Amino acid sequence: MAEIRVPTLGESVTEATIGKWFKQVGEQVAADEPLVELETDKVTIEVPAPAAGVLSDIAAKDGATVAVGARLGEIKEGAAAPPKSATKPAQAPTGRPDKKTDATVAIGAGPEQPQLRAQPKEQPRSNAALAAPLAPSVRKLAVESGIEPATIPGTGKEGRLTKADMLAAIERAAAAPTPVPQPAAALRAPSPADDSAREERVKMTRLRQTIARRLKEAQNTAAMLTTFNEADMSAVMELRNRYKDSFEKKHGSRLGFMGFFVRAAIAALKDIPAVNAEIDGGDIVYKNYYHIGVAVGTERGLVVPVVRDAERKTLGAIETEIADFGRRAREGTLKLEEMQGGTFTISNGGVYGSLLSTPILNAPQSGILGMHKIQERPVAIGGKVEVRPMMYLALSYDHRLVDGREAVLFLVRVKELIEDPTRLVLDL
Amino acid sequence: MPYDLVVIGSGPGGYVCAIRAAQLGMRVLVVEKDKTLGGTCLNVGCIPSKALLHTSHLYEEVADRFAPMGIEVSKPKLDLARMMQFKQEGVDGNVKGVAFLFKKNKIEARQGTGRIAAPAKVEVSTADGKSETVEAEAIVIATGSDVARLAGIEIDERRVLSSTGALSLPQVPKRLLIVGAGVIGLELGSVWRRLGAQVQVVEFLDRILPGIDGEVARQAQRLLEHQGMSFKLSSKITAVETSTKSLRAQVEPSTGGRAETLEADVTLIAVGRVPYTEGLGLESVGVKKDNKNRIIVDAHYATNVAGIYAIGDVIAGPMLAHKAEEEGVAVAEILAGQAGHVNYDVIPNVVYTYPEIAVVGRSEEELKAAGIPYKIGKYPFSANPRARVNQETEGFVKILADAKNDRVLGVHIMCSDAGNMVAEAAMAMEFGAAAEDIARTCHAHPTLPEAVKEAALAVDKRAINM
């Protein structure tokens, strides 16, 4: 008997929906043959057969939601290796079954005075701890903060809550997103019969639900603002026209605008590190690497594959990678890892005709650059009116950690580099 | 039939270990080399010294403190022999108590020197040359410690004393020179000063009570000096001449330099204690010790030889009776398959001078060395209503709390009843209390522990009665 289980799905992905089973009960399957398709927040994956044999049981049907590690079904026969399950650390024997094991302190080899105890460890609350009243400071903080003590891990004796635990929980709550009150299912007043006959009710796809949830989370967590600027695209366009053929001949992909914007963005991120950083609890995590996400629209929604270590890649390599991402995004063959770990995102609404917009942050990032339609406009240059191909630029940013001044400077930098690409070469 | 456990030594570590083991169903034998049970603590340590501290304190109180209360008494006379008898009655009572507990818990005791002949075998030899070997599933070494000696200075327990001799002097010395300003030196110095001796203390370091919070130690020194004890710090005794009528001690600065001579009638060498492992046969059975002669044990009190364990003063850690007791309980529980454990962060330390000093947790120096930011809450007993009305206002409470999360990291108490009061602090710290928790616990009024509550309030700069 070989069990079919939901495999690990990637960082912070805890469940998936069964897309469809490729095999039916009773069918012969070969080892590693794809058995069932699972849809996750980010991608669709296939679960291979753990052994050769006959599919004897399907535990979860099409459309069901399953958690990581859940049992999907079973295969009869086949010398399959038993599924790897996380083993819990063995508990030291205790004389009394209800008493929690304490770690004994190492002595003897140390100095005369015992070492200061390291970070108090969280423990599950023992029965005694659960029955005990809360410490006075904990009680007061719980009432004042509205945080339910039962939900907080305790580091005190036998897992009791200490004041430190409460304070830490309050700090975490302050950094956490505003809880979004989930609207009750039937909040919407039913349409009059006449209209309802003309309505079509379609269940949101998993991907769309995820997009919706993450958009709201981003909005509720960050203090999101957008700053604007505009860039004269003539220099870049001239470059493009001059070298477009030789570029395509050498690199195999077309010379677009994205490569320039990625390089410009990286230069600006180096100047304004806060935009490449992230808030984690009470800390700001500055990242000394540049994984630039490039938003790609697909029929099913927006996905953001990430060009990793973009600052080490040539323009050609970046363009090739983006083109490949685009193609595979539309085919639906992007891998989960390819969409994780981004530090900054660039989104181009211009391909659809958007002139000006306020992009939404790709949480937990602190900045997103919006590119728009290049439109010829009369602009004033040196006192005269000239017609230039202009693009509005938008930077949405998390004001909790990026100052207004920094955001403006960032965008000005991008503008400067786009308007005069030679600066990219000269690192000016 | 082998014993489940043989404990070598019946001091606080050994006898408590034996009782706990018996409670957990083990068949226990205790081997004690002295004629009485109880080890150093009961016979020549904690217990007799507390008796003398109590009696000598009352002697001084009657002489000095009764008149202002409107109680007229004539100057008290000292019957030292009777005082020693009082002390001995207390010691005997405690020793009998241990014997009673052994009987109650069906613990066998055998008098003689215990030698570990082989793992699982203990040979008990008596003074008359007889010996007997017993078998043991497990052996716990609880042989404690002995007086530390100074090179070149012989202790004769007549004029050059250790703490043992200092507990049984036949008469009050006129001049008592104490070498070492640690707990034992100061306690015994206090006893004889109250009974009429002129006491001078010589200390190697530049401070008294090493290991105690610096501010507390300085305050203690001031109070003891005020009581008439004199101190010579940063000094070392290099020799003691006993041939002359008065003792002549050579003293020089700790770092070396010009020597001077101090005269005294009796001198007490109180420079610490060292692990005692005589006659245990450790070398032949292969039990390892460290460079301070302490038996090396792991986190389960096991030595490097299977089946042999060690606790108390004979291993590393503070040389305190209650530390040995905790370890005795822990090792008995470990042997029974339970999770025996000692929390070394919450072991109180008491100096039974007057006022008493009791501390638990970290000193300011330790917190600074560890780089832990802390807040201080201090409260003097001069502001405590009970202390005020009893006119016993010396001392203060100092609470050190984590600057970030208010967790109590150290409590330092100096007052008449500090030794008892520190139990509250230890209890609070054991449960990870914040200073606020102590401050929000109701303390009876009017009592001395209210000062602990006020010190906790003072951590948050909101003491009420100050």
Short mmCIF file of C-alpha atoms in Angstrom, two decimals, chain B:
data_model
loop_
_atom_site.label_atom_id
_atom_site.label_comp_id
_atom_site.label_asym_id
_atom_site.label_seq_id
_atom_site.Cartn_x
_atom_site.Cartn_y
_atom_site.Cartn_z
CA MET B 1 20.92 -7.72 47.77
CA PRO B 2 22.20 -4.44 46.35
CA TYR B 3 20.80 -1.12 47.49
CA ASP B 4 19.05 0.96 44.84
CA LEU B 5 21.07 3.90 46.06
CA VAL B 6 24.01 4.48 48.35
CA VAL B 7 24.60 8.08 49.36
CA ILE B 8 28.00 9.00 50.70
CA GLY B 9 27.54 11.93 53.08
CA SER B 10 24.55 12.92 55.19
CA GLY B 11 24.70 16.69 54.93
CA PRO B 12 21.83 18.69 53.38
CA GLY B 13 22.65 17.30 49.94
CA GLY B 14 23.00 13.70 51.01
CA TYR B 15 20.17 13.36 53.49
CA VAL B 16 17.66 15.16 51.30
CA CYS B 17 18.67 13.01 48.33
CA ALA B 18 18.20 9.90 50.43
CA ILE B 19 14.75 10.95 51.63
CA ARG B 20 13.56 11.87 48.12
CA ALA B 21 14.87 8.59 46.76
CA ALA B 22 13.09 6.69 49.50
CA GLN B 23 9.87 8.59 48.74
CA LEU B 24 10.24 7.40 45.15
CA GLY B 25 10.47 3.80 46.29
CA MET B 26 14.20 3.19 46.38
CA ARG B 27 16.07 1.19 48.99
CA VAL B 28 18.65 3.63 50.30
CA LEU B 29 21.79 3.43 52.42
CA VAL B 30 23.55 6.55 53.69
CA VAL B 31 27.21 6.36 54.67
CA GLU B 32 28.43 9.05 57.07
CA LYS B 33 31.98 9.28 58.33
CA ASP B 34 31.15 11.47 61.33
CA LYS B 35 29.51 10.23 64.49
CA THR B 36 26.48 12.40 63.89
CA LEU B 37 24.36 12.87 60.81
CA GLY B 38 23.85 16.20 59.11
CA GLY B 39 27.28 17.00 57.71
CA THR B 40 28.97 20.35 58.00
CA CYS B 41 25.70 22.28 57.87
CA LEU B 42 24.07 20.78 60.90
CA ASN B 43 27.14 20.17 63.01
CA VAL B 44 29.71 22.89 62.35
CA GLY B 45 28.13 25.18 59.80
CA CYS B 46 24.78 26.75 59.07
CA ILE B 47 22.91 25.54 62.12
CA PRO B 48 25.29 26.27 64.99
CA SER B 49 26.29 29.62 63.48
CA LYS B 50 22.66 30.67 63.28
CA ALA B 51 22.16 29.71 66.90
CA LEU B 52 25.07 31.88 67.98
CA LEU B 53 24.01 34.71 65.71
CA HIS B 54 20.57 34.62 67.28
CA THR B 55 21.79 34.50 70.87
CA SER B 56 24.53 37.08 70.41
CA HIS B 57 22.09 39.41 68.63
CA LEU B 58 19.67 39.24 71.51
CA TYR B 59 22.53 39.79 73.94
CA GLU B 60 23.37 43.01 72.15
CA GLU B 61 19.74 44.05 71.77
CA VAL B 62 19.11 43.71 75.49
CA ALA B 63 22.19 45.75 76.25
CA ASP B 64 21.55 48.53 73.74
CA ARG B 65 17.99 48.63 72.54
CA PHE B 66 15.69 47.94 75.43
CA ALA B 67 16.16 51.15 77.39
CA PRO B 68 14.74 53.46 74.71
CA MET B 69 11.69 51.21 74.62
CA GLY B 70 11.08 51.87 78.26
CA ILE B 71 12.26 48.44 79.31
CA GLU B 72 14.79 48.82 82.05
CA VAL B 73 17.21 45.98 82.49
CA SER B 74 20.61 45.87 83.99
CA LYS B 75 23.57 45.16 81.78
CA PRO B 76 23.33 41.51 80.73
CA LYS B 77 25.95 39.04 81.84
CA LEU B 78 27.30 36.48 79.43
CA ASP B 79 27.49 32.81 80.37
CA LEU B 80 29.32 31.62 77.29
CA ALA B 81 29.28 27.98 78.31
CA ARG B 82 25.54 28.13 78.65
CA MET B 83 25.28 29.85 75.26
CA MET B 84 27.34 27.08 73.72
CA GLN B 85 25.10 24.57 75.37
CA PHE B 86 22.06 26.31 73.88
CA LYS B 87 23.72 26.07 70.51
CA GLN B 88 24.53 22.42 70.98
CA GLU B 89 20.95 21.67 72.02
CA GLY B 90 19.84 23.12 68.72
CA VAL B 91 22.39 21.12 66.79
CA ASP B 92 21.51 17.92 68.61
CA GLY B 93 17.83 18.49 67.98
CA ASN B 94 18.43 18.91 64.27
CA VAL B 95 20.70 15.91 64.06
CA LYS B 96 18.12 13.80 65.88
CA GLY B 97 15.61 15.13 63.42
CA VAL B 98 17.57 13.75 60.49
CA ALA B 99 17.88 10.40 62.22
CA PHE B 100 14.13 10.44 62.75
CA LEU B 101 13.51 11.22 59.09
CA PHE B 102 15.74 8.34 58.08
CA LYS B 103 13.78 6.00 60.28
CA LYS B 104 10.48 7.32 59.01
CA ASN B 105 11.56 6.80 55.40
CA LYS B 106 13.24 3.45 56.11
CA ILE B 107 16.64 4.72 55.11
CA GLU B 108 19.58 2.83 56.49
CA ALA B 109 22.56 4.73 57.80
CA ARG B 110 26.01 3.37 58.42
CA GLN B 111 28.80 5.21 60.18
CA GLY B 112 32.19 5.00 58.52
CA THR B 113 34.24 6.36 55.65
CA GLY B 114 32.78 5.44 52.31
CA ARG B 115 35.16 4.40 49.56
CA ILE B 116 34.01 3.52 46.09
CA ALA B 117 35.81 0.24 45.60
CA ALA B 118 34.37 -0.28 42.12
CA PRO B 119 31.41 1.08 40.21
CA ALA B 120 28.39 -0.23 42.17
CA LYS B 121 30.46 -1.15 45.25
CA VAL B 122 31.01 0.98 48.34
CA GLU B 123 33.35 -0.09 51.09
CA VAL B 124 32.46 1.32 54.49
CA SER B 125 35.39 1.42 56.92
CA THR B 126 35.13 2.28 60.58
CA ALA B 127 37.84 3.67 62.87
CA ASP B 128 38.42 0.30 64.50
CA GLY B 129 39.71 -1.06 61.21
CA LYS B 130 36.64 -3.05 60.27
CA SER B 131 35.18 -2.67 56.83
CA GLU B 132 32.22 -3.92 54.92
CA THR B 133 31.38 -3.70 51.24
CA VAL B 134 27.88 -2.97 50.04
CA GLU B 135 26.50 -3.14 46.55
CA ALA B 136 24.65 -0.28 44.97
CA GLU B 137 22.74 0.22 41.75
CA ALA B 138 23.65 3.87 41.99
CA ILE B 139 26.03 5.89 44.14
CA VAL B 140 25.61 9.57 44.95
CA ILE B 141 28.67 11.34 46.28
CA ALA B 142 27.59 14.08 48.67
CA THR B 143 30.76 14.53 50.66
CA GLY B 144 30.56 18.29 50.67
CA SER B 145 33.47 20.57 51.41
CA ASP B 146 36.11 21.40 53.95
CA VAL B 147 37.73 24.59 55.16
CA ALA B 148 40.15 26.18 52.70
CA ARG B 149 43.55 26.73 54.19
CA LEU B 150 46.18 29.39 53.67
CA ALA B 151 49.60 28.12 52.74
CA GLY B 152 51.99 28.23 55.65
CA ILE B 153 49.32 28.96 58.25
CA GLU B 154 48.46 26.02 60.42
CA ILE B 155 45.00 25.83 61.94
CA ASP B 156 45.17 24.54 65.51
CA GLU B 157 41.58 25.38 66.46
CA ARG B 158 42.86 27.01 69.65
CA ARG B 159 44.27 30.33 68.53
CA VAL B 160 44.33 29.85 64.80
CA LEU B 161 40.80 28.80 64.01
CA SER B 162 38.65 27.60 61.21
CA SER B 163 34.92 28.18 61.38
CA THR B 164 34.62 24.93 63.33
CA GLY B 165 36.80 26.21 66.17
CA ALA B 166 35.23 29.67 65.98
CA LEU B 167 31.88 28.13 66.85
CA SER B 168 33.12 26.67 70.12
CA LEU B 169 35.54 29.06 71.76
CA PRO B 170 35.81 28.62 75.52
CA GLN B 171 35.93 32.35 76.09
CA VAL B 172 35.34 35.56 74.22
CA PRO B 173 38.62 36.65 72.62
CA LYS B 174 39.74 40.18 73.38
CA ARG B 175 41.00 40.75 69.90
CA LEU B 176 39.80 38.60 67.01
CA LEU B 177 41.51 38.87 63.62
CA ILE B 178 39.46 37.48 60.78
CA VAL B 179 41.07 36.57 57.50
CA GLY B 180 38.49 36.79 54.74
CA ALA B 181 35.48 39.11 54.49
CA GLY B 182 33.12 36.55 53.04
CA VAL B 183 29.90 35.30 54.55
CA ILE B 184 31.47 33.06 57.16
CA GLY B 185 34.03 35.62 58.32
CA LEU B 186 31.45 38.36 58.69
CA GLU B 187 28.87 36.18 60.44
CA LEU B 188 31.28 34.76 62.98
CA GLY B 189 32.95 38.15 63.32
CA SER B 190 29.55 39.60 64.18
CA VAL B 191 28.94 36.94 66.83
CA TRP B 192 32.15 37.61 68.73
CA ARG B 193 31.98 41.37 68.31
CA ARG B 194 28.55 41.38 69.93
CA LEU B 195 29.88 39.26 72.76
CA GLY B 196 32.68 41.73 73.42
CA ALA B 197 35.57 41.02 71.07
CA GLN B 198 37.37 43.66 69.11
CA VAL B 199 37.09 42.41 65.58
CA GLN B 200 39.27 43.28 62.61
CA VAL B 201 38.76 41.75 59.20
CA VAL B 202 41.52 41.46 56.59
CA GLU B 203 40.37 40.87 53.01
CA PHE B 204 42.38 40.19 49.87
CA LEU B 205 39.97 41.94 47.49
CA ASP B 206 39.10 45.61 47.56
CA ARG B 207 35.60 44.86 48.74
CA ILE B 208 33.78 42.60 51.17
CA LEU B 209 31.33 39.80 50.28
CA PRO B 210 32.64 38.88 46.81
CA GLY B 211 29.87 37.99 44.40
CA ILE B 212 27.26 40.12 46.15
CA ASP B 213 26.00 43.22 44.36
CA GLY B 214 28.59 45.98 44.84
CA GLU B 215 26.20 48.58 46.19
CA VAL B 216 24.82 46.12 48.74
CA ALA B 217 28.31 45.09 49.82
CA ARG B 218 29.38 48.70 50.31
CA GLN B 219 26.30 49.44 52.38
CA ALA B 220 26.93 46.30 54.42
CA GLN B 221 30.48 47.34 55.09
CA ARG B 222 29.34 50.76 56.28
CA LEU B 223 26.83 49.23 58.65
CA LEU B 224 29.29 46.68 60.02
CA GLU B 225 31.90 49.39 60.55
CA HIS B 226 29.27 51.43 62.32
CA GLN B 227 28.73 48.45 64.58
CA GLY B 228 32.42 48.45 65.44
CA MET B 229 33.97 45.97 63.00
CA SER B 230 37.07 47.28 61.29
CA PHE B 231 38.21 46.30 57.80
CA LYS B 232 41.55 46.15 56.11
CA LEU B 233 40.84 45.58 52.42
CA SER B 234 43.17 44.75 49.55
CA SER B 235 45.44 43.05 52.02
CA LYS B 236 46.74 39.56 52.51
CA ILE B 237 48.00 37.66 55.52
CA THR B 238 51.31 36.02 54.75
CA ALA B 239 52.14 34.47 58.10
CA VAL B 240 50.86 34.06 61.61
CA GLU B 241 53.28 33.75 64.47
CA THR B 242 51.90 31.74 67.32
CA SER B 243 54.93 31.44 69.57
CA THR B 244 54.39 34.79 71.21
CA LYS B 245 51.75 35.58 73.84
CA SER B 246 49.71 37.52 71.32
CA LEU B 247 49.35 36.25 67.80
CA ARG B 248 51.32 38.31 65.34
CA ALA B 249 49.98 38.30 61.80
CA GLN B 250 52.04 39.60 58.89
CA VAL B 251 49.88 41.67 56.57
CA GLU B 252 50.84 43.22 53.28
CA PRO B 253 48.96 44.78 50.36
CA SER B 254 47.46 42.16 48.05
CA THR B 255 49.67 43.21 45.19
CA GLY B 256 52.74 43.03 47.39
CA GLY B 257 54.56 45.68 49.33
CA ARG B 258 55.47 46.77 52.81
CA ALA B 259 54.39 44.32 55.47
CA GLU B 260 52.98 45.29 58.82
CA THR B 261 52.16 43.31 61.91
CA LEU B 262 48.67 42.98 63.36
CA GLU B 263 48.28 41.63 66.86
CA ALA B 264 45.37 39.57 68.01
CA ASP B 265 44.48 36.95 70.56
CA VAL B 266 42.71 34.66 68.18
CA THR B 267 42.54 34.54 64.43
CA LEU B 268 39.90 32.95 62.23
CA ILE B 269 40.90 31.77 58.76
CA ALA B 270 37.75 32.16 56.66
CA VAL B 271 38.99 32.24 53.09
CA GLY B 272 36.49 29.84 51.61
CA ARG B 273 35.83 26.14 51.30
CA VAL B 274 37.11 23.42 49.05
CA PRO B 275 35.50 20.19 47.85
CA TYR B 276 36.13 17.22 50.10
CA THR B 277 36.92 13.91 48.39
CA GLU B 278 39.26 12.21 50.90
CA GLY B 279 39.10 8.47 51.05
CA LEU B 280 36.50 8.18 48.28
CA GLY B 281 38.85 6.21 46.05
CA LEU B 282 38.00 8.42 43.07
CA GLU B 283 41.36 7.96 41.39
CA SER B 284 41.24 4.18 41.45
CA VAL B 285 37.67 4.02 40.15
CA GLY B 286 38.42 6.69 37.55
CA VAL B 287 36.04 9.50 38.51
CA LYS B 288 37.32 12.74 37.01
CA LYS B 289 37.74 16.02 38.88
CA ASP B 290 38.48 19.49 37.55
CA ASN B 291 41.42 21.71 38.39
CA LYS B 292 39.62 22.99 41.50
CA ASN B 293 39.22 19.45 42.81
CA ARG B 294 35.50 19.45 42.09
CA ILE B 295 33.94 16.27 40.74
CA ILE B 296 32.93 16.78 37.11
CA VAL B 297 29.30 15.97 36.36
CA ASP B 298 26.99 16.39 33.38
CA ALA B 299 23.53 17.91 33.32
CA HIS B 300 22.17 14.84 35.13
CA TYR B 301 24.74 14.96 37.93
CA ALA B 302 26.40 11.87 36.49
CA THR B 303 30.17 11.56 36.72
CA ASN B 304 32.16 10.01 33.94
CA VAL B 305 31.74 6.59 35.57
CA ALA B 306 28.40 4.96 34.96
CA GLY B 307 26.25 4.70 38.06
CA ILE B 308 28.22 7.27 40.06
CA TYR B 309 26.72 10.70 40.65
CA ALA B 310 27.73 13.73 42.67
CA ILE B 311 25.95 16.76 44.16
CA GLY B 312 26.43 19.68 46.51
CA ASP B 313 29.66 21.38 47.55
CA VAL B 314 31.74 18.62 45.98
CA ILE B 315 30.69 19.73 42.47
CA ALA B 316 30.71 23.16 40.86
CA GLY B 317 28.21 25.87 41.69
CA PRO B 318 27.43 28.01 44.72
CA MET B 319 28.42 26.28 47.93
CA LEU B 320 25.06 26.60 49.60
CA ALA B 321 23.11 24.04 51.58
CA HIS B 322 19.88 24.68 49.69
CA LYS B 323 21.65 24.29 46.36
CA ALA B 324 22.84 20.87 47.54
CA GLU B 325 19.29 20.06 48.65
CA GLU B 326 17.84 20.94 45.26
CA GLU B 327 20.45 18.81 43.56
CA GLY B 328 19.78 15.96 45.96
CA VAL B 329 16.11 16.01 44.99
CA ALA B 330 16.92 16.35 41.30
CA VAL B 331 19.31 13.42 41.18
CA ALA B 332 16.92 11.20 43.14
CA GLU B 333 14.18 12.05 40.64
CA ILE B 334 16.50 11.46 37.71
CA LEU B 335 17.41 8.06 39.11
CA ALA B 336 13.72 7.29 39.34
CA GLY B 337 13.29 8.08 35.66
CA GLN B 338 11.74 11.49 36.21
CA ALA B 339 12.82 14.87 34.91
CA GLY B 340 14.77 16.16 37.91
CA HIS B 341 15.81 19.75 37.45
CA VAL B 342 17.45 22.62 39.35
CA ASN B 343 16.85 26.22 38.39
CA TYR B 344 20.22 27.81 39.04
CA ASP B 345 18.91 31.25 38.16
CA VAL B 346 16.80 31.38 41.27
CA ILE B 347 18.99 30.32 44.17
CA PRO B 348 18.88 32.80 47.04
CA ASN B 349 21.99 33.71 48.95
CA VAL B 350 21.74 34.93 52.55
CA VAL B 351 24.24 36.56 54.88
CA TYR B 352 23.00 36.30 58.46
CA THR B 353 24.67 39.39 59.85
CA TYR B 354 22.50 42.13 61.29
CA PRO B 355 20.85 43.45 59.25
CA GLU B 356 20.63 40.34 57.15
CA ILE B 357 21.45 40.45 53.47
CA ALA B 358 19.54 38.26 51.05
CA VAL B 359 19.84 38.26 47.31
CA VAL B 360 18.40 36.21 44.47
CA GLY B 361 19.16 36.58 40.79
CA ARG B 362 21.63 38.98 39.15
CA SER B 363 23.62 41.83 40.58
CA GLU B 364 24.03 45.10 38.71
CA GLU B 365 27.61 44.12 37.91
CA GLU B 366 26.50 40.85 36.37
CA LEU B 367 23.82 42.52 34.26
CA LYS B 368 26.26 45.14 33.04
CA ALA B 369 28.81 42.48 32.17
CA ALA B 370 26.17 40.57 30.24
CA GLY B 371 25.08 43.73 28.44
CA ILE B 372 21.49 43.48 29.63
CA PRO B 373 19.72 46.85 29.98
CA TYR B 374 17.87 47.03 33.28
CA LYS B 375 15.78 49.33 35.42
CA ILE B 376 16.29 49.80 39.14
CA GLY B 377 13.67 50.10 41.84
CA LYS B 378 15.06 50.97 45.27
CA TYR B 379 13.27 51.45 48.55
CA PRO B 380 14.87 52.24 51.92
CA PHE B 381 13.50 50.72 55.10
CA SER B 382 13.62 54.16 56.65
CA ALA B 383 10.45 54.73 54.63
CA ASN B 384 8.78 51.45 55.61
CA PRO B 385 6.15 52.06 58.30
CA ARG B 386 6.84 48.84 60.18
CA ALA B 387 10.60 49.31 60.21
CA ARG B 388 10.06 52.91 61.28
CA VAL B 389 7.80 52.11 64.16
CA ASN B 390 10.10 49.36 65.41
CA GLN B 391 13.02 51.74 64.96
CA GLU B 392 14.93 49.22 62.90
CA THR B 393 15.39 51.25 59.76
CA GLU B 394 18.69 50.09 58.34
CA GLY B 395 18.77 48.58 54.91
CA PHE B 396 16.92 48.77 51.59
CA VAL B 397 15.38 46.69 48.86
CA LYS B 398 16.72 46.87 45.35
CA ILE B 399 14.90 45.23 42.44
CA LEU B 400 16.52 44.95 39.03
CA ALA B 401 14.12 44.44 36.13
CA ASP B 402 14.64 43.95 32.43
CA ALA B 403 14.40 47.35 30.77
CA LYS B 404 12.46 45.94 27.82
CA ASN B 405 9.90 43.66 29.37
CA ASP B 406 9.97 44.37 33.11
CA ARG B 407 10.97 40.82 34.04
CA VAL B 408 12.54 40.68 37.50
CA LEU B 409 16.21 39.79 37.06
CA GLY B 410 17.53 40.32 40.59
CA VAL B 411 16.27 41.20 44.04
CA HIS B 412 18.57 42.45 46.79
CA ILE B 413 17.32 42.91 50.32
CA MET B 414 19.12 44.23 53.36
CA CYS B 415 17.11 44.35 56.55
CA SER B 416 16.50 42.56 59.83
CA ASP B 417 14.42 39.85 58.16
CA ALA B 418 15.96 39.70 54.69
CA GLY B 419 16.58 35.96 54.78
CA ASN B 420 12.87 35.25 55.16
CA MET B 421 11.76 38.00 52.82
CA VAL B 422 13.80 36.79 49.90
CA ALA B 423 11.54 33.75 49.57
CA GLU B 424 8.86 35.95 48.01
CA ALA B 425 11.33 37.24 45.49
CA ALA B 426 12.53 33.75 44.62
CA MET B 427 8.94 32.60 44.16
CA ALA B 428 8.17 35.52 41.89
CA MET B 429 11.28 34.96 39.80
CA GLU B 430 10.59 31.25 39.53
CA PHE B 431 7.34 32.15 37.80
CA GLY B 432 8.94 34.70 35.52
CA ALA B 433 7.26 37.61 37.27
CA ALA B 434 7.56 41.16 36.08
CA ALA B 435 8.23 43.89 38.64
CA GLU B 436 4.67 44.98 37.96
CA ASP B 437 3.40 41.57 39.15
CA ILE B 438 5.08 42.02 42.52
CA ALA B 439 3.80 45.58 42.68
CA ARG B 440 0.25 44.40 42.00
CA THR B 441 0.30 41.64 44.61
CA CYS B 442 -1.31 42.63 47.85
CA HIS B 443 1.16 42.72 50.73
CA ALA B 444 -0.06 42.89 54.29
CA HIS B 445 0.31 46.17 56.15
CA PRO B 446 2.27 46.94 58.20
CA THR B 447 5.02 44.47 57.33
CA LEU B 448 8.57 44.61 56.08
CA PRO B 449 7.75 42.84 52.76
CA GLU B 450 5.79 45.94 51.79
CA ALA B 451 9.21 47.37 51.03
CA VAL B 452 9.58 44.74 48.32
CA LYS B 453 6.28 45.85 46.83
CA GLU B 454 7.36 49.50 46.97
CA ALA B 455 10.70 48.69 45.37
CA ALA B 456 8.75 46.98 42.57
CA LEU B 457 6.66 50.14 42.18
CA ALA B 458 9.87 52.14 42.17
CA VAL B 459 11.05 50.19 39.11
CA ASP B 460 8.25 51.99 37.31
CA LYS B 461 9.06 55.23 39.21
CA ARG B 462 5.71 55.16 40.97
CA ALA B 463 6.43 54.17 44.56
CA ILE B 464 3.64 55.37 46.78
CA ASN B 465 5.36 55.61 50.15
CA MET B 466 8.48 57.40 49.11
#
